PDB file of C-alpha atoms in Angstrom:
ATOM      1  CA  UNK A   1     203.579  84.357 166.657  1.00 41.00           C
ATOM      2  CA  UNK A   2     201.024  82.780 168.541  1.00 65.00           C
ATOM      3  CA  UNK A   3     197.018  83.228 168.023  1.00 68.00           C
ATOM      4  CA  UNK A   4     195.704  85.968 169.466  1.00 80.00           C
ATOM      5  CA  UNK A   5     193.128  85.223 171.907  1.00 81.00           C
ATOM      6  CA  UNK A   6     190.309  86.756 170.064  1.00 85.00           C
ATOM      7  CA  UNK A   7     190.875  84.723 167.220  1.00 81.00           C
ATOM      8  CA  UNK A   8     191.461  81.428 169.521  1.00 75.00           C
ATOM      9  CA  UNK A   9     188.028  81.658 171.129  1.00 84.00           C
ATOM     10  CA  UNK A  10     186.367  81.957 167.570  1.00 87.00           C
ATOM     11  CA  UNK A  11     188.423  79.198 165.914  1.00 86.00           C
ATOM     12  CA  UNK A  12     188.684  77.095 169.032  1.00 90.00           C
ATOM     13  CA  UNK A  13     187.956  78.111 171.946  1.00 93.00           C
ATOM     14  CA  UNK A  14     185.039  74.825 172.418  1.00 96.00           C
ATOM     15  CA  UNK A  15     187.244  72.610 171.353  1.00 96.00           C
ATOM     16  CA  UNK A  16     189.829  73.235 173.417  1.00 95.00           C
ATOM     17  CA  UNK A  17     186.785  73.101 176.300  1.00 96.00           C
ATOM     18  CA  UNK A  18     186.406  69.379 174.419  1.00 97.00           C
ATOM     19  CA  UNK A  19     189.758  68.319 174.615  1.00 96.00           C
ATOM     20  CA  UNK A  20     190.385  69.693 178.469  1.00 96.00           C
ATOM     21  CA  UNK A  21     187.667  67.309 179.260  1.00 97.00           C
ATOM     22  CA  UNK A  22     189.916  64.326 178.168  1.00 96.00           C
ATOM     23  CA  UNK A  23     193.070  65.476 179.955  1.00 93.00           C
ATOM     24  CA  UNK A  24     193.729  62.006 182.360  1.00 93.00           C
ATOM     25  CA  UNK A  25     190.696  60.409 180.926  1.00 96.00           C
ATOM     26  CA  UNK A  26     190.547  57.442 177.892  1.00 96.00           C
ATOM     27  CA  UNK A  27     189.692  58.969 174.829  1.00 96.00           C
ATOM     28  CA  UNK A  28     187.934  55.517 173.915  1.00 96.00           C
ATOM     29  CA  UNK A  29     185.083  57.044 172.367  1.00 97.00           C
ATOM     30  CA  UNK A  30     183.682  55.069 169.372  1.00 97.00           C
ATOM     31  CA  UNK A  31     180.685  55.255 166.673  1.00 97.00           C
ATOM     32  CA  UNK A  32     178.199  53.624 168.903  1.00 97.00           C
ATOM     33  CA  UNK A  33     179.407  55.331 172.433  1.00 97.00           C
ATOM     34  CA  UNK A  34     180.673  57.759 173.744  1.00 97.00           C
ATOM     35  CA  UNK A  35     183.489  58.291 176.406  1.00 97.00           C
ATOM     36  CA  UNK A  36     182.847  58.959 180.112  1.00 96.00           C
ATOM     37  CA  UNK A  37     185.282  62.073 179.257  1.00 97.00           C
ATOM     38  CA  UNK A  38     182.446  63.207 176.495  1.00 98.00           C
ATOM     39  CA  UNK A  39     179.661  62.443 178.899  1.00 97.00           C
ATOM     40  CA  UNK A  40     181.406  64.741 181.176  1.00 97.00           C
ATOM     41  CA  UNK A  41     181.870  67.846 179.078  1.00 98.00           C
ATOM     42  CA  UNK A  42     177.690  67.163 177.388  1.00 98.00           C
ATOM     43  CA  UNK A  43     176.372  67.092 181.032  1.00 97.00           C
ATOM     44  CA  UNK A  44     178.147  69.802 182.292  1.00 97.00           C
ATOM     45  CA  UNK A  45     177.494  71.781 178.993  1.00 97.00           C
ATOM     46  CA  UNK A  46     173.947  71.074 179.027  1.00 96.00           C
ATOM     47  CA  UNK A  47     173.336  72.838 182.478  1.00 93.00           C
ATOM     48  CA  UNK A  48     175.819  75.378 182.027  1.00 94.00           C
ATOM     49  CA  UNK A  49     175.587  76.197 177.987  1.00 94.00           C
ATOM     50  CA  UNK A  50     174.337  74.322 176.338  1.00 96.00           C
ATOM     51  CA  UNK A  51     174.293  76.706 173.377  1.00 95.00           C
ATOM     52  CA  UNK A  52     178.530  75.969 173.386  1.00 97.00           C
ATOM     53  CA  UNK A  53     177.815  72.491 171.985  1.00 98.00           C
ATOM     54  CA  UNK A  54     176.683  73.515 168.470  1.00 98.00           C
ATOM     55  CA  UNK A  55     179.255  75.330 168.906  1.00 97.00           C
ATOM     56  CA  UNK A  56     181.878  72.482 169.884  1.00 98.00           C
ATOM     57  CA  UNK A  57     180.771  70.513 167.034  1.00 98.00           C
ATOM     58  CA  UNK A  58     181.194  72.505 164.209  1.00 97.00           C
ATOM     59  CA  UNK A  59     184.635  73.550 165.460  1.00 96.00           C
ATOM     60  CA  UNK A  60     185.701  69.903 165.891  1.00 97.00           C
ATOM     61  CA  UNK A  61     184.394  69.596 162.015  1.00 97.00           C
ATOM     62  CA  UNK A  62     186.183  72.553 160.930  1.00 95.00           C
ATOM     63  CA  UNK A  63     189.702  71.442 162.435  1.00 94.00           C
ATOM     64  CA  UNK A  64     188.905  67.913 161.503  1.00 94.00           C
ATOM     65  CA  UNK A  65     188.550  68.930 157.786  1.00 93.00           C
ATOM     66  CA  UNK A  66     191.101  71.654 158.055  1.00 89.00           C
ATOM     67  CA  UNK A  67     193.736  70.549 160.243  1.00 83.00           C
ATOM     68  CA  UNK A  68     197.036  72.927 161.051  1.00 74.00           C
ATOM     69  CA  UNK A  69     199.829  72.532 157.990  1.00 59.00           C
ATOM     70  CA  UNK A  70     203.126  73.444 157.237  1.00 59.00           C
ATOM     71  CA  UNK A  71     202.627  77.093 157.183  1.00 48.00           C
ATOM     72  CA  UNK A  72     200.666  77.747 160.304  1.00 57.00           C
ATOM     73  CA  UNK A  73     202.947  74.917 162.327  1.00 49.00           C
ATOM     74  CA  UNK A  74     205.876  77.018 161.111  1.00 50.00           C
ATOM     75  CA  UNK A  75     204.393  80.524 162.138  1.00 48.00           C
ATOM     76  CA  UNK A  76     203.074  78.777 165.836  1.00 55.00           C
ATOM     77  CA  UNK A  77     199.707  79.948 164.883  1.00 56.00           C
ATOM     78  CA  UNK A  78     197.306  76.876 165.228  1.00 62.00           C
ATOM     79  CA  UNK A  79     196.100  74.975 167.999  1.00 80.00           C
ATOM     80  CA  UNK A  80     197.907  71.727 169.201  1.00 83.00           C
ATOM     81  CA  UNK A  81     195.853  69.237 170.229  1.00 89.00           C
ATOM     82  CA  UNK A  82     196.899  67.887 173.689  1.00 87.00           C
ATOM     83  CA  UNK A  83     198.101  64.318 173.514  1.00 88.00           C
ATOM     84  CA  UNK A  84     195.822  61.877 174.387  1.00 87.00           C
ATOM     85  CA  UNK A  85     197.854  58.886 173.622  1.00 87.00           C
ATOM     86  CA  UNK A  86     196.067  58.670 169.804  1.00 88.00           C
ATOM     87  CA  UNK A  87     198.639  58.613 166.754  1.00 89.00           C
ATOM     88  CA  UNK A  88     198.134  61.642 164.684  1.00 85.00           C
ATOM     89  CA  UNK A  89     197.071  60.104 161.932  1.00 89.00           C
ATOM     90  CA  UNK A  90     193.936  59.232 163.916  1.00 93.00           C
ATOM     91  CA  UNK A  91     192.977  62.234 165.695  1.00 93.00           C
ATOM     92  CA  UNK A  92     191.200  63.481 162.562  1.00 94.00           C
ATOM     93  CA  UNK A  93     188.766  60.602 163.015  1.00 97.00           C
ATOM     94  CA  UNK A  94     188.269  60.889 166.384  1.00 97.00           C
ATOM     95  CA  UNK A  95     188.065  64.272 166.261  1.00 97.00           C
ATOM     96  CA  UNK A  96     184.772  63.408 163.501  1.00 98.00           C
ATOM     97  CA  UNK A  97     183.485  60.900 165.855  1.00 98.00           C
ATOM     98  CA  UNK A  98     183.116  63.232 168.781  1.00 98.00           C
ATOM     99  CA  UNK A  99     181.006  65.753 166.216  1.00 98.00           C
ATOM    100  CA  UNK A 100     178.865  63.507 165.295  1.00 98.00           C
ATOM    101  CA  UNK A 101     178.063  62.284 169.634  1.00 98.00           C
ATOM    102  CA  UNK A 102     177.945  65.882 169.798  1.00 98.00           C
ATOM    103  CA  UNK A 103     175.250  66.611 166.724  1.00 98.00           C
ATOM    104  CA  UNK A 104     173.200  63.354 167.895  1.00 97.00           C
ATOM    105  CA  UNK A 105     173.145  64.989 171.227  1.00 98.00           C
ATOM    106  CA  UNK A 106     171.414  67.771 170.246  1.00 97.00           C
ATOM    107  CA  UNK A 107     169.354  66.577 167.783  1.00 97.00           C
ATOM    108  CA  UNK A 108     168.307  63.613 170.029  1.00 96.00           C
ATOM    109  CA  UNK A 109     168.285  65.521 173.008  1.00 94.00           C
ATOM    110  CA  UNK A 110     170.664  62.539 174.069  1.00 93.00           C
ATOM    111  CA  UNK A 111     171.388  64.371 177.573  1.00 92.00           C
ATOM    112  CA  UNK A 112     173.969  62.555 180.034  1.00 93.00           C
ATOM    113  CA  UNK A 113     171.713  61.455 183.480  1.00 91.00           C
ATOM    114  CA  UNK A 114     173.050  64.111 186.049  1.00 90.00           C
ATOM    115  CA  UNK A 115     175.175  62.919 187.976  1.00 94.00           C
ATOM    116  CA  UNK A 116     177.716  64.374 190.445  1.00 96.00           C
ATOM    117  CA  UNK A 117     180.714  65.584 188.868  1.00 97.00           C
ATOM    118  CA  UNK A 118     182.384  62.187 187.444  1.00 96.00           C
ATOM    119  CA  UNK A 119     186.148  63.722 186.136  1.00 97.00           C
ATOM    120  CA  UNK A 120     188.700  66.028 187.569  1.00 97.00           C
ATOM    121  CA  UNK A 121     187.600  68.361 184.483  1.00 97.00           C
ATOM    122  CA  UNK A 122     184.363  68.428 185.744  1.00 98.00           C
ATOM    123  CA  UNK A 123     184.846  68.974 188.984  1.00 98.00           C
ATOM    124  CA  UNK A 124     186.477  72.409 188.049  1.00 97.00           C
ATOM    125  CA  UNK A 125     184.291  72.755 185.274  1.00 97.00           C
ATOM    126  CA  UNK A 126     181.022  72.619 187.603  1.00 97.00           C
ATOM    127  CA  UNK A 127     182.349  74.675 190.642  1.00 98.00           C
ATOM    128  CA  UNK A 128     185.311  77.192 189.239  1.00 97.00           C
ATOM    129  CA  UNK A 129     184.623  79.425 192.316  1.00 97.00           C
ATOM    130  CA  UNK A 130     185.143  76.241 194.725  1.00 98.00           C
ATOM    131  CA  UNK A 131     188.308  75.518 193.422  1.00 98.00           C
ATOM    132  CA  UNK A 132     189.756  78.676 193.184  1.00 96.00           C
ATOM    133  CA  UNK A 133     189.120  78.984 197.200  1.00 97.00           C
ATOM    134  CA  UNK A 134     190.183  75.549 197.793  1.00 97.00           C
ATOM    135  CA  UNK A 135     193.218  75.530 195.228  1.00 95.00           C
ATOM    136  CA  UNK A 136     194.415  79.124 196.328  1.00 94.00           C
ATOM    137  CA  UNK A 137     193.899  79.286 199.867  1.00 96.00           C
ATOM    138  CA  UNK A 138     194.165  76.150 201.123  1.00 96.00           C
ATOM    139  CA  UNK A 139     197.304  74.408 199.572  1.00 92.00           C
ATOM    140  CA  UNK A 140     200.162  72.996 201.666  1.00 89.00           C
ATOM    141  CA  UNK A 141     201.762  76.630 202.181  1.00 86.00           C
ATOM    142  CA  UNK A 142     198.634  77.452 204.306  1.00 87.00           C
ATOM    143  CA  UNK A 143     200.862  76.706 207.135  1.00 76.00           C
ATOM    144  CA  UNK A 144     203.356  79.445 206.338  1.00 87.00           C
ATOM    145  CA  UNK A 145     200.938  82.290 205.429  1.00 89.00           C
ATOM    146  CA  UNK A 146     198.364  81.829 207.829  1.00 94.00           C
ATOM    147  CA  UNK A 147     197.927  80.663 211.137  1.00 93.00           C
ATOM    148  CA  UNK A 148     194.828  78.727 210.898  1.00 93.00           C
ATOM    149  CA  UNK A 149     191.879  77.794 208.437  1.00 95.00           C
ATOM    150  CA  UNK A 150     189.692  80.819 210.104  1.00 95.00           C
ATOM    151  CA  UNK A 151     192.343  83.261 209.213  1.00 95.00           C
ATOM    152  CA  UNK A 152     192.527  81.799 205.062  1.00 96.00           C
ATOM    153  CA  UNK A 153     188.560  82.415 204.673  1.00 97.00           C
ATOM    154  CA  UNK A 154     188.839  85.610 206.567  1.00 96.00           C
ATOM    155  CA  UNK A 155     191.893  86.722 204.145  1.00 96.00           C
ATOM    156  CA  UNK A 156     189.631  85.011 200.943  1.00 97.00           C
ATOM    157  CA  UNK A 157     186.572  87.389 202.200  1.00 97.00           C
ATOM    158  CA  UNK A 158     188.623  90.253 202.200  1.00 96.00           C
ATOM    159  CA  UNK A 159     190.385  90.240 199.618  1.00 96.00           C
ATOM    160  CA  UNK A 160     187.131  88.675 196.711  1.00 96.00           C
ATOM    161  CA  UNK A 161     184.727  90.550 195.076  1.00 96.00           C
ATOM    162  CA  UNK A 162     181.379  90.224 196.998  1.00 96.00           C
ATOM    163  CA  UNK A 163     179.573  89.028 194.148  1.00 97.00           C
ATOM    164  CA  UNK A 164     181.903  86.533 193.163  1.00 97.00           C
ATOM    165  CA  UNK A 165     181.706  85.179 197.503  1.00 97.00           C
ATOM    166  CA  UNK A 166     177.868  85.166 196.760  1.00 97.00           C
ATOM    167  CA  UNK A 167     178.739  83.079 193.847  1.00 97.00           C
ATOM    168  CA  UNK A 168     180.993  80.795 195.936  1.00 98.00           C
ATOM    169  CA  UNK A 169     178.472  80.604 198.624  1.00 98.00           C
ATOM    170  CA  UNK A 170     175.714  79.352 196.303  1.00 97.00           C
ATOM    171  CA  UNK A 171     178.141  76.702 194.730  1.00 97.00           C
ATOM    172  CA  UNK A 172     178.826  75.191 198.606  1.00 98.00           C
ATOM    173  CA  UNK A 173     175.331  75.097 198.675  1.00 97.00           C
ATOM    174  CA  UNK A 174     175.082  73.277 195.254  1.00 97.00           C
ATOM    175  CA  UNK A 175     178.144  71.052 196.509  1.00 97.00           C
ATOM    176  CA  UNK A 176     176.259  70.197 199.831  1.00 97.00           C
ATOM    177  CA  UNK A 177     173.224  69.155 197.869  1.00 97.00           C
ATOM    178  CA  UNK A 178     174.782  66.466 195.594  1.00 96.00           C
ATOM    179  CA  UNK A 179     174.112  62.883 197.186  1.00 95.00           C
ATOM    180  CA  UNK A 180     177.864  62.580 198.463  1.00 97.00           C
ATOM    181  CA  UNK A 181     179.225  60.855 201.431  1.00 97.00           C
ATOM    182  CA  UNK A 182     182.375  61.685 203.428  1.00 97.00           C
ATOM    183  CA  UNK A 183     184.538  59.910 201.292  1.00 97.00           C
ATOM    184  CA  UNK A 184     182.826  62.096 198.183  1.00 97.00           C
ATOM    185  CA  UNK A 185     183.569  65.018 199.757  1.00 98.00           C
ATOM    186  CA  UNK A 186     187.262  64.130 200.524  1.00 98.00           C
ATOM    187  CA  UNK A 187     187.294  63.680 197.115  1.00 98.00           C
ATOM    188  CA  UNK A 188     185.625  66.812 196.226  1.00 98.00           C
ATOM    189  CA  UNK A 189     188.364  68.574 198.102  1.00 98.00           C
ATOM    190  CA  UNK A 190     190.939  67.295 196.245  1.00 97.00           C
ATOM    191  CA  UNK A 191     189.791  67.363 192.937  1.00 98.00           C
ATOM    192  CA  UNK A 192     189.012  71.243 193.297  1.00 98.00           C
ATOM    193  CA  UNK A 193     192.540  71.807 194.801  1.00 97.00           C
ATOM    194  CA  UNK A 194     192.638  71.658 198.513  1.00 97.00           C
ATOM    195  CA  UNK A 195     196.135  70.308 199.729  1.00 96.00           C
ATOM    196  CA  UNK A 196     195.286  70.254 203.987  1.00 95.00           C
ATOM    197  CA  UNK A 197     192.831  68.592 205.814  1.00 95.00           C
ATOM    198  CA  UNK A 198     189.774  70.203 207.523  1.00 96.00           C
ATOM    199  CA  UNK A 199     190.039  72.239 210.558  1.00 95.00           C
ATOM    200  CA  UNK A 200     189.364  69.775 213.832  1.00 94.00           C
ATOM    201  CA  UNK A 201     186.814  68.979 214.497  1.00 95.00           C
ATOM    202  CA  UNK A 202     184.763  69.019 211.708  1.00 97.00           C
ATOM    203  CA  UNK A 203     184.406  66.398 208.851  1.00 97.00           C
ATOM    204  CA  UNK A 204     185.510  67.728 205.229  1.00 98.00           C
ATOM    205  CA  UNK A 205     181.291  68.060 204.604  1.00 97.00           C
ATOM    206  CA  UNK A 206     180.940  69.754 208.202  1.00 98.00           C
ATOM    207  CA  UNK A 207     183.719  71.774 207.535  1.00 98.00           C
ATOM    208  CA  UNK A 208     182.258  72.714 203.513  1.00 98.00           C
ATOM    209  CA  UNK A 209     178.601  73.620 205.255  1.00 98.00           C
ATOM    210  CA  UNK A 210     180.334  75.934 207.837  1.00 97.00           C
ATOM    211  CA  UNK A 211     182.156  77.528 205.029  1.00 97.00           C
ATOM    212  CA  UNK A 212     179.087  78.340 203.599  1.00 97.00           C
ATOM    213  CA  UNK A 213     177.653  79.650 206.708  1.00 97.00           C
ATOM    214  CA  UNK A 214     180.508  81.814 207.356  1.00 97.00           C
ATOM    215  CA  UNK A 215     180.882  83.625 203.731  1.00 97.00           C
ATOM    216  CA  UNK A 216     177.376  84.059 203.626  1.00 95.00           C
ATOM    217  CA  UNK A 217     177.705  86.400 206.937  1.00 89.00           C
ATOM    218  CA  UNK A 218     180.371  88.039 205.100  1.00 79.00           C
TER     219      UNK A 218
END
């Protein structure tokens, strides 16, 4: 039996946030510094909630101190950390190190710079809406369920919530601001999920402002 989701979110639900964050990423954090995959997570945290870091680091404590035995391994109801390529023996420590970046970080007010997104964790993290568009409409099927990339946002507009298109619009508009170039937003695209090209003629940041445009009149 599996933890229910309630309980998940209270035990840990920010640490598994913490540990997402390192998914493809180094977890080379030490003592003195911490891991671009940490920097991630505190700088998207501290615009987004930063209340969920007090929160991250006693949770990362408690399952540090208190890690999943016999018993709970046998009844499936604990959470496995994802494997980062750290013997188990060591996670506990790590685990310790990253509260402690985490504490200092509040108590410091040691903020990452901002930055544009810098992981493929942030990326998603920062603009959820974006990739749900991008990852959902716009994969390599596109060419089998609709004729063009007009017809995808039209079928997107449709069938979304209006708020959550207002949401969307305003993160386009919070993508377009970020000091990217054409290669950044190729990037972009791909880290948030889209599997095709821009329409021709436009660029992929052309193409990402007349998105916005368009949803907007929607």
């Amino acid at each position: 039996m599996s933890v229910k989701p309630l309980e998940h979110d209270r035990r840990y639900g920010e640490l598994d946030q913490v540990m997402r964050a390192y998914l493809g990423q180094p977890a080379d954090d030490t003592p003195e510094r911490r891991s671009h995959a940490l920097d991630a997570y505190l700088r998207h945290a501290w615009h987004a909630r930063p209340a969920a870091i007090a929160e991250a680091e006693r949770q990362l404590r408690e399952y540090s101190r208190n890690p999943p035995g016999r018993i709970r391994h046998g009844l499936g109801e604990f959470y496995a950390i994802p494997d980062i390529g750290m013997p188990q023996s060591e996670i506990g420590g790590w685990l310790m190190v990253l509260a402690d970046h985490l504490k200092r970080s509040i108590e410091a007010g040691d903020v990452p710079e901002p930055s544009s997104p810098q992981t493929h964790w942030e990326w998603r993290a920062r603009f959820p809406e974006t990739a749900q568009l991008l990852g959902g409409w716009f994969s390599q099927d596109i060419v089998d369920e609709f004729p063009g990339h007009d017809a995808a946002v039209d079928d997107y507009a449709a069938t979304t919530h209006p708020q959550l298109v207002a949401r969307l619009v305003g993160k386009l508009n919070e993508l377009l601001a970020l000091p990217l170039d054409e290669g950044d937003y190729a990037l972009a695209a791909a880290e948030l999920g889209m599997e095709v090209g821009p329409p021709e003629p436009f660029s992929y940041g052309a193409w990402f402002q007349s998105l916005a445009t368009t949803l907007s009149a929607h």
